[in-house]
Short mmCIF file of C-alpha atoms and ligand atoms in Angstrom, two decimals:
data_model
loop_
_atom_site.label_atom_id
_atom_site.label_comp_id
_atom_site.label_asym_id
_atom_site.label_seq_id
_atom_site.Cartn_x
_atom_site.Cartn_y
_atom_site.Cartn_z
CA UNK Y 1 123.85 135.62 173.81
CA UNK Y 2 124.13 133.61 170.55
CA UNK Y 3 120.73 133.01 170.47
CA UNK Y 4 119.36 136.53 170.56
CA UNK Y 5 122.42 137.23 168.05
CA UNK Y 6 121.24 134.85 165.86
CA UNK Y 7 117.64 136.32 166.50
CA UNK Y 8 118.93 139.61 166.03
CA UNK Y 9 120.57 138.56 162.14
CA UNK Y 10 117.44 136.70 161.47
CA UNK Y 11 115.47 140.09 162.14
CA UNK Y 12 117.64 141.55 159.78
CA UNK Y 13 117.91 139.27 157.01
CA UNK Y 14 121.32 138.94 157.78
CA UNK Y 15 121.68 135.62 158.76
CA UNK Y 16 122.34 133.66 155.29
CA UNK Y 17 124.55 136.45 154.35
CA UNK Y 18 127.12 135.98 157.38
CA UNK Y 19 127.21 132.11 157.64
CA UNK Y 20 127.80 131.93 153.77
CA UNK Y 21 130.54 134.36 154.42
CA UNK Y 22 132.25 132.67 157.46
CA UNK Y 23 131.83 128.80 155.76
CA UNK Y 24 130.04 127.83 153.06
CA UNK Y 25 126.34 125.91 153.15
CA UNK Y 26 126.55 122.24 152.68
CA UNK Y 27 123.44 120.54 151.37
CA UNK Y 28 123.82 117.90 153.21
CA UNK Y 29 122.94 119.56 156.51
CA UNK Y 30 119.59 118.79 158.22
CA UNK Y 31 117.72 121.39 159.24
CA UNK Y 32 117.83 122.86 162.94
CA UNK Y 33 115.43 121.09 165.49
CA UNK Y 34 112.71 123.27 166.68
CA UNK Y 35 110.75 123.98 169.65
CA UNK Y 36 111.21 124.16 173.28
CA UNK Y 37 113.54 120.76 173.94
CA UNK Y 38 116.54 121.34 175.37
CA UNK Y 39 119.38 121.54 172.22
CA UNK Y 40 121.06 118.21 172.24
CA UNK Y 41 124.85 117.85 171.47
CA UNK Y 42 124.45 116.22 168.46
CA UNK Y 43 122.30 119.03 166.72
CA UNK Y 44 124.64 121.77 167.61
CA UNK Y 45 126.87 122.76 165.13
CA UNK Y 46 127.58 126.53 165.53
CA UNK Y 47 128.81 128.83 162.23
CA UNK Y 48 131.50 130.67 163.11
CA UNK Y 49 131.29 134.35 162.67
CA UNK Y 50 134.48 135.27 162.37
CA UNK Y 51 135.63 137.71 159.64
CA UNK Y 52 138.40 136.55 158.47
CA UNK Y 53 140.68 135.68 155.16
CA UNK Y 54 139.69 132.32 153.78
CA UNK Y 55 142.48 131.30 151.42
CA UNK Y 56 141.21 128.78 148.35
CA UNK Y 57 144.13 126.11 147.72
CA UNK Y 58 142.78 124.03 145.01
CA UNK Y 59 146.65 123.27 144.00
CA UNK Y 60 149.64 122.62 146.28
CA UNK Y 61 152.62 124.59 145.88
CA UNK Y 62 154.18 122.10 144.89
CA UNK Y 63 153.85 118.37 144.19
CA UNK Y 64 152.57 115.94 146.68
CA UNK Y 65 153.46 112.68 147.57
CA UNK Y 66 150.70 111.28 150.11
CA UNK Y 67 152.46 108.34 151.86
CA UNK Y 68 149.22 107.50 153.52
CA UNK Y 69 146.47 106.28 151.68
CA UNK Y 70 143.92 102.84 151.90
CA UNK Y 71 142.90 102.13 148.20
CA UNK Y 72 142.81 98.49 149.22
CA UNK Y 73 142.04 96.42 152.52
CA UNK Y 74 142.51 93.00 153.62
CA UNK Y 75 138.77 91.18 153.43
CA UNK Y 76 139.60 88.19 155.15
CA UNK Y 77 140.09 88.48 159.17
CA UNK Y 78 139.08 86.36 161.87
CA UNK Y 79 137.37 88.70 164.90
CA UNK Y 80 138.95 91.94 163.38
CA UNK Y 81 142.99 90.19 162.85
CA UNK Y 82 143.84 89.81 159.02
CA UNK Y 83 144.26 86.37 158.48
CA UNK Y 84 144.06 86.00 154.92
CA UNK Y 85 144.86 87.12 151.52
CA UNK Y 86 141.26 87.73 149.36
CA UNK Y 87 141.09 91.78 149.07
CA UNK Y 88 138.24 94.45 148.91
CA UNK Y 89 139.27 97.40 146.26
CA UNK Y 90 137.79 100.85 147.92
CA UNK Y 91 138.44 102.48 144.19
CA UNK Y 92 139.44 101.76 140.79
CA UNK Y 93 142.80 103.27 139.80
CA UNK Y 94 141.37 105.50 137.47
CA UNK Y 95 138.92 107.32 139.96
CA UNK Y 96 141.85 107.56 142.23
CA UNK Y 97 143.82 109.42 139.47
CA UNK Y 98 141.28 111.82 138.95
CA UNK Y 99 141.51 113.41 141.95
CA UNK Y 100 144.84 113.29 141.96
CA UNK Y 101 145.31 114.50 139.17
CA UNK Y 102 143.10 117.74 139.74
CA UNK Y 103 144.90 118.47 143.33
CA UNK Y 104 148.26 118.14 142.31
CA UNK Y 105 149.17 114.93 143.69
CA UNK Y 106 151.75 113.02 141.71
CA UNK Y 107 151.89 109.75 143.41
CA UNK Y 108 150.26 107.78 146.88
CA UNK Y 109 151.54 105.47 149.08
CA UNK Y 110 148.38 102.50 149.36
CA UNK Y 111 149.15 101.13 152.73
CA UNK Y 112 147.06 98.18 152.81
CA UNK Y 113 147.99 96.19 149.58
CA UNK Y 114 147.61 93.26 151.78
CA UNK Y 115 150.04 90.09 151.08
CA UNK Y 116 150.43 86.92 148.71
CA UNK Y 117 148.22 86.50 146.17
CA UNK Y 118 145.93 89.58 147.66
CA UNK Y 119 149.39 91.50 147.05
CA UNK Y 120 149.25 90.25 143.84
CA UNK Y 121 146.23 91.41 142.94
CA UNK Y 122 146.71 94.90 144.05
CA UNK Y 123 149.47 95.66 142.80
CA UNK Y 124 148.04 94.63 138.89
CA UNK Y 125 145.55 96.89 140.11
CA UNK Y 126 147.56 99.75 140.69
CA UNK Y 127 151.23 100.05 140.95
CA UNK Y 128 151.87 98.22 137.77
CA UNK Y 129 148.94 99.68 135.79
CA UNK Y 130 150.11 103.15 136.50
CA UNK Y 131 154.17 103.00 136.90
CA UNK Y 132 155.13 105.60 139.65
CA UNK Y 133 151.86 107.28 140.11
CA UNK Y 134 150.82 104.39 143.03
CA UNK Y 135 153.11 102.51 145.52
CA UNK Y 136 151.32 99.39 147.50
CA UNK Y 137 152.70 98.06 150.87
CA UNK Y 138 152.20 94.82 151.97
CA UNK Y 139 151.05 93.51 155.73
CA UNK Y 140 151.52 91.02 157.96
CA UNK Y 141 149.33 87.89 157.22
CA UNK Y 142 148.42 86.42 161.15
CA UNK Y 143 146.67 83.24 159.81
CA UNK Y 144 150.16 81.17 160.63
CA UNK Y 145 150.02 82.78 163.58
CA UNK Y 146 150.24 79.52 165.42
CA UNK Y 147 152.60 77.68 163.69
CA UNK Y 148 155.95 77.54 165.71
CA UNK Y 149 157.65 78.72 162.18
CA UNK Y 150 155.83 82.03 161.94
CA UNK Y 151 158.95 84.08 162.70
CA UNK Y 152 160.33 82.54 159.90
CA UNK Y 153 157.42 82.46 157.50
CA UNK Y 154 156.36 85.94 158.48
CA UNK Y 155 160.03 87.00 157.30
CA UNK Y 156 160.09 85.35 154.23
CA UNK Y 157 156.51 86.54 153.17
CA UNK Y 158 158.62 89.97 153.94
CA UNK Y 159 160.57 88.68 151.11
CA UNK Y 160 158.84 87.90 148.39
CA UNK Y 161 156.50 90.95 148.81
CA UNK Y 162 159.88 92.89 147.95
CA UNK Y 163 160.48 90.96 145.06
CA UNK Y 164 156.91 91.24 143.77
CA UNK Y 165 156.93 94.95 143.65
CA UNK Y 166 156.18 96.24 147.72
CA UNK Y 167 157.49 99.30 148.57
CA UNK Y 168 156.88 99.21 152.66
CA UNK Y 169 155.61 96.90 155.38
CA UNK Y 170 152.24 98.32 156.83
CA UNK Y 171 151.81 97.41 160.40
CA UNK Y 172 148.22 97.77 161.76
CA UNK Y 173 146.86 98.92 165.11
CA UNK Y 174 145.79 94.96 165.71
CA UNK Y 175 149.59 94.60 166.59
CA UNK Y 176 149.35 95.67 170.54
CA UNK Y 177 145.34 95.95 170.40
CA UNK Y 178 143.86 92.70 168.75
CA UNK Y 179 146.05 90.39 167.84
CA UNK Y 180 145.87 87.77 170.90
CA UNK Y 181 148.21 84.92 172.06
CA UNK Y 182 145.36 82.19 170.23
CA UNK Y 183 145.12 84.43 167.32
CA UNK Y 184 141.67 85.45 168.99
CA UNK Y 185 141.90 84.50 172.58
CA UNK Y 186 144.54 84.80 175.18
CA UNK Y 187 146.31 87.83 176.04
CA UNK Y 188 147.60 90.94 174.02
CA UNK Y 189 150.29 90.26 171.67
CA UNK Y 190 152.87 93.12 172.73
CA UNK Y 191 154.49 95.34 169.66
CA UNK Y 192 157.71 94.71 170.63
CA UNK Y 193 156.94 90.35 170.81
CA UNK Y 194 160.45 88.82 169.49
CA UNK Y 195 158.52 86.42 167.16
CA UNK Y 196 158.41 89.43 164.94
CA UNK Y 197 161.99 90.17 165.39
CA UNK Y 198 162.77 88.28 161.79
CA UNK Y 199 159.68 90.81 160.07
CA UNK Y 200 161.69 93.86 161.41
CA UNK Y 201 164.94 92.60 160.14
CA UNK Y 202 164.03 91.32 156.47
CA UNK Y 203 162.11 95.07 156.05
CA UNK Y 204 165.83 96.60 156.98
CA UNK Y 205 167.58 93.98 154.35
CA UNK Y 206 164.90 94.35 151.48
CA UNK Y 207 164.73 98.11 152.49
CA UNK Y 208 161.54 98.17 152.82
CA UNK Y 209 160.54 100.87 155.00
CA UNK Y 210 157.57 100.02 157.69
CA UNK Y 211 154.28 102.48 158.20
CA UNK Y 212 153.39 101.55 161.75
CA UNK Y 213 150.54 102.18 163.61
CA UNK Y 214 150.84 101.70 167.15
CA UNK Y 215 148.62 103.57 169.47
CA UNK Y 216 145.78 105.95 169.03
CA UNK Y 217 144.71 109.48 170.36
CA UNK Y 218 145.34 109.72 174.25
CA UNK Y 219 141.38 109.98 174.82
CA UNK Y 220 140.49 107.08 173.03
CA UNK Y 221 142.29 105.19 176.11
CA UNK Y 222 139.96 107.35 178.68
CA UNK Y 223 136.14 106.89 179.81
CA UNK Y 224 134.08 108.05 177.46
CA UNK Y 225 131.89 110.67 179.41
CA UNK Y 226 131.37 114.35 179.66
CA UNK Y 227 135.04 115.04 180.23
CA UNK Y 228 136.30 113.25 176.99
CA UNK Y 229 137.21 115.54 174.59
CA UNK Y 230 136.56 113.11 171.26
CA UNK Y 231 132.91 112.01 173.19
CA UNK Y 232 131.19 112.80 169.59
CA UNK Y 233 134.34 110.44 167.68
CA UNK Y 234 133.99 107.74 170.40
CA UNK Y 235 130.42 107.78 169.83
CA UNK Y 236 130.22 107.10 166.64
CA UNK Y 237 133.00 104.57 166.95
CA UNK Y 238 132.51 103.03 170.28
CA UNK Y 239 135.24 100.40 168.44
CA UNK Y 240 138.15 102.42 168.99
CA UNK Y 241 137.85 102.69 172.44
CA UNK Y 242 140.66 101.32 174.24
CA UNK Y 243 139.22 102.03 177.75
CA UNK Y 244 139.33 99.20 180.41
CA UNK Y 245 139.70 95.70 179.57
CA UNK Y 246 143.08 94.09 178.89
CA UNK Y 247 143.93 96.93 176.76
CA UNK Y 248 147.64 98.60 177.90
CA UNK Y 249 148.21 101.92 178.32
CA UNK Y 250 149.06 104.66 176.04
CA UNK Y 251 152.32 104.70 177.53
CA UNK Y 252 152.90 101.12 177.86
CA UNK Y 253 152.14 100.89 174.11
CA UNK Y 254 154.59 103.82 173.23
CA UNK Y 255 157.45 102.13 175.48
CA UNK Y 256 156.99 98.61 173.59
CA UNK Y 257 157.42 100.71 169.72
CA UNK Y 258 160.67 102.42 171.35
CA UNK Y 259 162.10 98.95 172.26
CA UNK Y 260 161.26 97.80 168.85
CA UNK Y 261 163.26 101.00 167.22
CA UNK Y 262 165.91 100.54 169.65
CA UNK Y 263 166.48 96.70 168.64
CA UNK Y 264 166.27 97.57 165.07
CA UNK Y 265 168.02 100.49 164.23
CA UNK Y 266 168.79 99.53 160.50
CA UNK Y 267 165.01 99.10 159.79
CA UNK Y 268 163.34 102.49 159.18
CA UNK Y 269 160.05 102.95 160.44
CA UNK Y 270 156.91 105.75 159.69
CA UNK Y 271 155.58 106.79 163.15
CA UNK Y 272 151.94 107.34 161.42
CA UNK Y 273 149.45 109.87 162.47
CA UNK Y 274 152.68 111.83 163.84
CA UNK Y 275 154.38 108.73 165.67
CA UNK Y 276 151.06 108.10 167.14
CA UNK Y 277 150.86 111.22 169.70
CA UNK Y 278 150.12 114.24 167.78
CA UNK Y 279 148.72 115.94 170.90
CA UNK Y 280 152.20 115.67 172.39
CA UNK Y 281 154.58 116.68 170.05
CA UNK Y 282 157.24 117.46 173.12
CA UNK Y 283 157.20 113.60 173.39
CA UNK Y 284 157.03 113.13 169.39
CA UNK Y 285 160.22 115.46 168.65
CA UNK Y 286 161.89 113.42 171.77
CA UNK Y 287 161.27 110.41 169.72
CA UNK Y 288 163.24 111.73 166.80
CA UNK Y 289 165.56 112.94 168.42
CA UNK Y 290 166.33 109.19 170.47
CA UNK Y 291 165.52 107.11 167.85
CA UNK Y 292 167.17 108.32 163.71
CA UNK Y 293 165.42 105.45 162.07
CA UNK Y 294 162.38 107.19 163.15
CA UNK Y 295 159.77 109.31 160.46
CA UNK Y 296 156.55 110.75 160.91
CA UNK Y 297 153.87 111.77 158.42
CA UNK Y 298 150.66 113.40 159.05
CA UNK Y 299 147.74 111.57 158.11
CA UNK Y 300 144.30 112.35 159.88
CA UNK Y 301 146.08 114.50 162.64
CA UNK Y 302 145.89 117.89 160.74
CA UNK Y 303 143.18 118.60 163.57
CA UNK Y 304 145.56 118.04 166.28
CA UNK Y 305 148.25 119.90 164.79
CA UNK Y 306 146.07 123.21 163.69
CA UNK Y 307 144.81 123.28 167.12
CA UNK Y 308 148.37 124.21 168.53
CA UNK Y 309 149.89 126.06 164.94
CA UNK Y 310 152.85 127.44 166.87
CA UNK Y 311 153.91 124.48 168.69
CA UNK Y 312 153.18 122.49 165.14
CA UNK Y 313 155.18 125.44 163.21
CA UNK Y 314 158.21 124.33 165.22
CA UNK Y 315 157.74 121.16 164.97
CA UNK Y 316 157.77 121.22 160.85
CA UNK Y 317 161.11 123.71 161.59
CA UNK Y 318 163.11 121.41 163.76
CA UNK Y 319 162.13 117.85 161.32
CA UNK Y 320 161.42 119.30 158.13
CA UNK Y 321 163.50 116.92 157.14
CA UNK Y 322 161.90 113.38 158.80
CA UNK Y 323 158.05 114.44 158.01
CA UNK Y 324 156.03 113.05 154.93
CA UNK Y 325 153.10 114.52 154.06
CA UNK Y 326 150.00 111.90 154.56
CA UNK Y 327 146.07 111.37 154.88
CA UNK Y 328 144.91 108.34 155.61
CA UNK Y 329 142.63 108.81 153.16
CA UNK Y 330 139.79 106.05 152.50
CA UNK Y 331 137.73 106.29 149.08
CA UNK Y 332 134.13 107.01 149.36
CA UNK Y 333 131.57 105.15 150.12
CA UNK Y 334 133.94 103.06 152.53
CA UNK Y 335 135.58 106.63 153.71
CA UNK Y 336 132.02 108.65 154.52
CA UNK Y 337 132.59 107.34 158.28
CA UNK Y 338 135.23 108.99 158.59
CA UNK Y 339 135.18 112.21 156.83
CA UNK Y 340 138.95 113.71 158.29
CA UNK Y 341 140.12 110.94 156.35
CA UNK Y 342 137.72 110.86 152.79
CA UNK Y 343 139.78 110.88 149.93
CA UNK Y 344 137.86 114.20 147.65
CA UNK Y 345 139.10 117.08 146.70
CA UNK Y 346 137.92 118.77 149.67
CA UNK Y 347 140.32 116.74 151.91
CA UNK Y 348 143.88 117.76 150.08
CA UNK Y 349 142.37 121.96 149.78
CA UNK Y 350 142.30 121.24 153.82
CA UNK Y 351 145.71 119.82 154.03
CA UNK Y 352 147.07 122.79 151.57
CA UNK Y 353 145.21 125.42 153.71
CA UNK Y 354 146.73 124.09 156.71
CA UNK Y 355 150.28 123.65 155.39
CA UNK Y 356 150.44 126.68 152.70
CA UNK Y 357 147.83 129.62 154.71
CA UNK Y 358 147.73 131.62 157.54
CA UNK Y 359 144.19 131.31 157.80
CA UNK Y 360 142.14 131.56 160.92
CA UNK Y 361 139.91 128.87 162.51
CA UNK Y 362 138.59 126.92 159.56
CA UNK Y 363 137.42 123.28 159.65
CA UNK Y 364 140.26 120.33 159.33
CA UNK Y 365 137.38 118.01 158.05
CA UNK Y 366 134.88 118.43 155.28
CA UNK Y 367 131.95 117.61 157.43
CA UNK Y 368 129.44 119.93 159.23
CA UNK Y 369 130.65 118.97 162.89
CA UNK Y 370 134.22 118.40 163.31
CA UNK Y 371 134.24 114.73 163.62
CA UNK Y 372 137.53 114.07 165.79
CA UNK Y 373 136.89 117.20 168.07
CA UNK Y 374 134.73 119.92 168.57
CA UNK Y 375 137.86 122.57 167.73
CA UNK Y 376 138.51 124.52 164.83
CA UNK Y 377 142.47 125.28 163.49
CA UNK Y 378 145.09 127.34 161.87
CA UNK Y 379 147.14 127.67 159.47
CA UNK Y 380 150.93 127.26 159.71
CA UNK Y 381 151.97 128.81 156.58
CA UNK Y 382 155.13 126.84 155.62
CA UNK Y 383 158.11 128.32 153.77
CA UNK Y 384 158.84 127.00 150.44
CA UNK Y 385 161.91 124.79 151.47
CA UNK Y 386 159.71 123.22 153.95
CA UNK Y 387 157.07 122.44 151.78
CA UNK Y 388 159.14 121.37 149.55
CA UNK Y 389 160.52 118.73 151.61
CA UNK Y 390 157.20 117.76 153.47
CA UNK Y 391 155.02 117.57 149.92
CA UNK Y 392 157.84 115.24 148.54
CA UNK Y 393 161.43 115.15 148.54
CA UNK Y 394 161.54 113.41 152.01
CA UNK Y 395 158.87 110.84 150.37
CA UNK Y 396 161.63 110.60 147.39
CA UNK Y 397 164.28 110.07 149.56
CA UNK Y 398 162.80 107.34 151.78
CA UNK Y 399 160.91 105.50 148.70
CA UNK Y 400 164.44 105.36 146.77
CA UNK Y 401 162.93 107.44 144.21
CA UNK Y 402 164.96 110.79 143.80
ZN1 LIG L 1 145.59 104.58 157.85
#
């Protein structure tokens, strides 16, 4: 069938007319394979034909915080587990600001501002180069991992990141997935490990508030074969793939955050990437409900959520007031492998669309296949007070800066 209707538009000259109307062209795109070969996966990337309203948000409704953003990164690891302090800048302030400036973002939240003297650095950078338009976090440093004061050293470093200007502890998915009992070697270091039990404390006394990432999409812990529904992600990122091996469970990993959030209930925590299960948001609004030191923001999940807008829409009705608005967004050239998460313009129209419209089946990536899933979503259309509090008085509130 959508061959000989695609036949059948070609005949007609119709063709151009109808996929420029349902999405526009990218350049980018190669050209469709020819001849008699089967189609492989890869090359198929059908143009919806929908008719439907496609609402342009260039601006938000109103102005954004995004709590989730990597300007900066940690350079020095050992095997994947940040052990040092030297940094890699994905942008220069002033690029940054020019896109947000044009979409209506007043300030971000750069997760990965690293710690010590890579701290340091980022936050001359950013945060103190442009008061209140950039906030840097800092992260846990594992390179005195094995010294028998770590606890301690880990909590101070908590500390004096506060003092120097952090606003938030960022907590990596290497907690629970890489970081091993030898730094390296050895088994899995569980999330809820009581060496870190001084790290959750000092964020609760220096109120600083902690962006953890624990978990990933439910797939990425299944075999990657015909069945798995992220088979073109997982492909392109056989790294994330938490299949086999030593690796716990989904579950397992979910059970070791809630013991964490039950043993520190003055420290507040961000459940990113909507507490780490956006395909279950019965279990997600659960987890509010249990734990009220618990927040979620949205970053790189908009997919997930637009592919289930009613359950999402009560979602964003029942916590309007515990969501922050997020991206995970990644600079180019560091973000183009991951382009549900590059920070352009492109990225915060899709995150407006979804939020602000009541649009149809558009893409939640700027890419020509959708790179987490091959789905399409929908719009949620927000009411002002809800928009208001997801774009950025929740992000006020939890920052201290309303
Ligand atoms: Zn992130």
């Amino acid at each position: 069938m959508p061959i000989e209707r695609r036949r059948w538009l070609a005949t007609f000259g119709l063709g151009a007319v109808s996929a420029a109307a349902a999405r526009p062209a990218r350049a980018e795109e190669p050209a469709c394979p020819t001849g008699d070969a089967p189609l492989r996966l890869q090359d198929f990337r059908p143009v919806s034909m929908l008719h439907v309203t496609e609402t342009h948000v260039s601006r938000p409704r109103f102005p954004v915080i995004d709590v989730h953003t990597h300007f900066t990164f940690t350079a020095s690891e050992t095997k994947g587990v940040p052990t040092g302090e030297a940094m890699s800048f994905n942008s220069t302030a002033e690029a940054a600001l020019a896109v947000m400036d044009r979409k209506g973002v007043k300030a971000v939240v750069n997760l990965t501002g690293g710690s010590g003297k890579g701290l340091e650095a980022t936050l001359d950078a950013f945060d103190r180069k442009h008061p209140g338009r950039f906030w840097s976090c800092t992260e846990p440093s594992y390179g005195a991992w094995l010294d028998p004061r770590y606890p301690q050293i880990q909590a101070d470093a908590v500390e004096a990141a506060a003092r120097a200007g952090a606003k938030g502890l960022k907590i990596l998915k290497t907690l629970g997935l890489g970081l091993r009992e030898r730094l390296t070697e050895g088994p899995l270091v569980k999330v809820d490990d009581a060496r870190l039990d001084p790290m959750w404390e000092a964020c609760a006394g220096h109120r600083l508030p902690v962006f953890m990432h624990v978990s990933d999409p439910e797939a990425f812990f299944l075999p990657i074969d015909c069945t798995n529904e992220r088979w073109d992600e997982l492909g392109n990122h056989p790294e994330w793939s938490f299949h086999g091996k030593d690796f716990p469970s989904h579950r397992e990993l979910m059970a070791a955050r809630d013991r964490v959030l039950a043993r520190h209930p003055r420290t507040l925590f961000v459940g990113l990437h909507v507490g780490h299960d956006a395909e279950n948001l019965d279990f997600v609004s659960e987890s509010l409900e249990r734990f009220p030191n618990l927040h979620v923001e949205l970053g790189a999940r908009i997919g997930e959520l637009g592919r289930q807008p009613r359950r999402a829409r009560r979602f964003f009705e029942k916590h309007q007031d515990r969501i922050f608005f997020g991206t995970d967004a990644v600079p180019p050239p560091a973000g183009d492998a991951t382009p549900q998460q590059i920070f352009t313009d492109a990225l915060y129209e899709i995150y407006y669309r979804f939020l602000e419209s009541d649009d149809e089946y558009f893409d939640y990536a700027p890419a020509p296949v959708p790179p987490q899933g091959r789905w399409r979503i929908y719009g949620i259309a927000l009411p002002d007070g809800i928009l208001r509090k997801v774009y950025h008085e929740n992000a006020e509130r939890l920052l201290g800066l309303s």
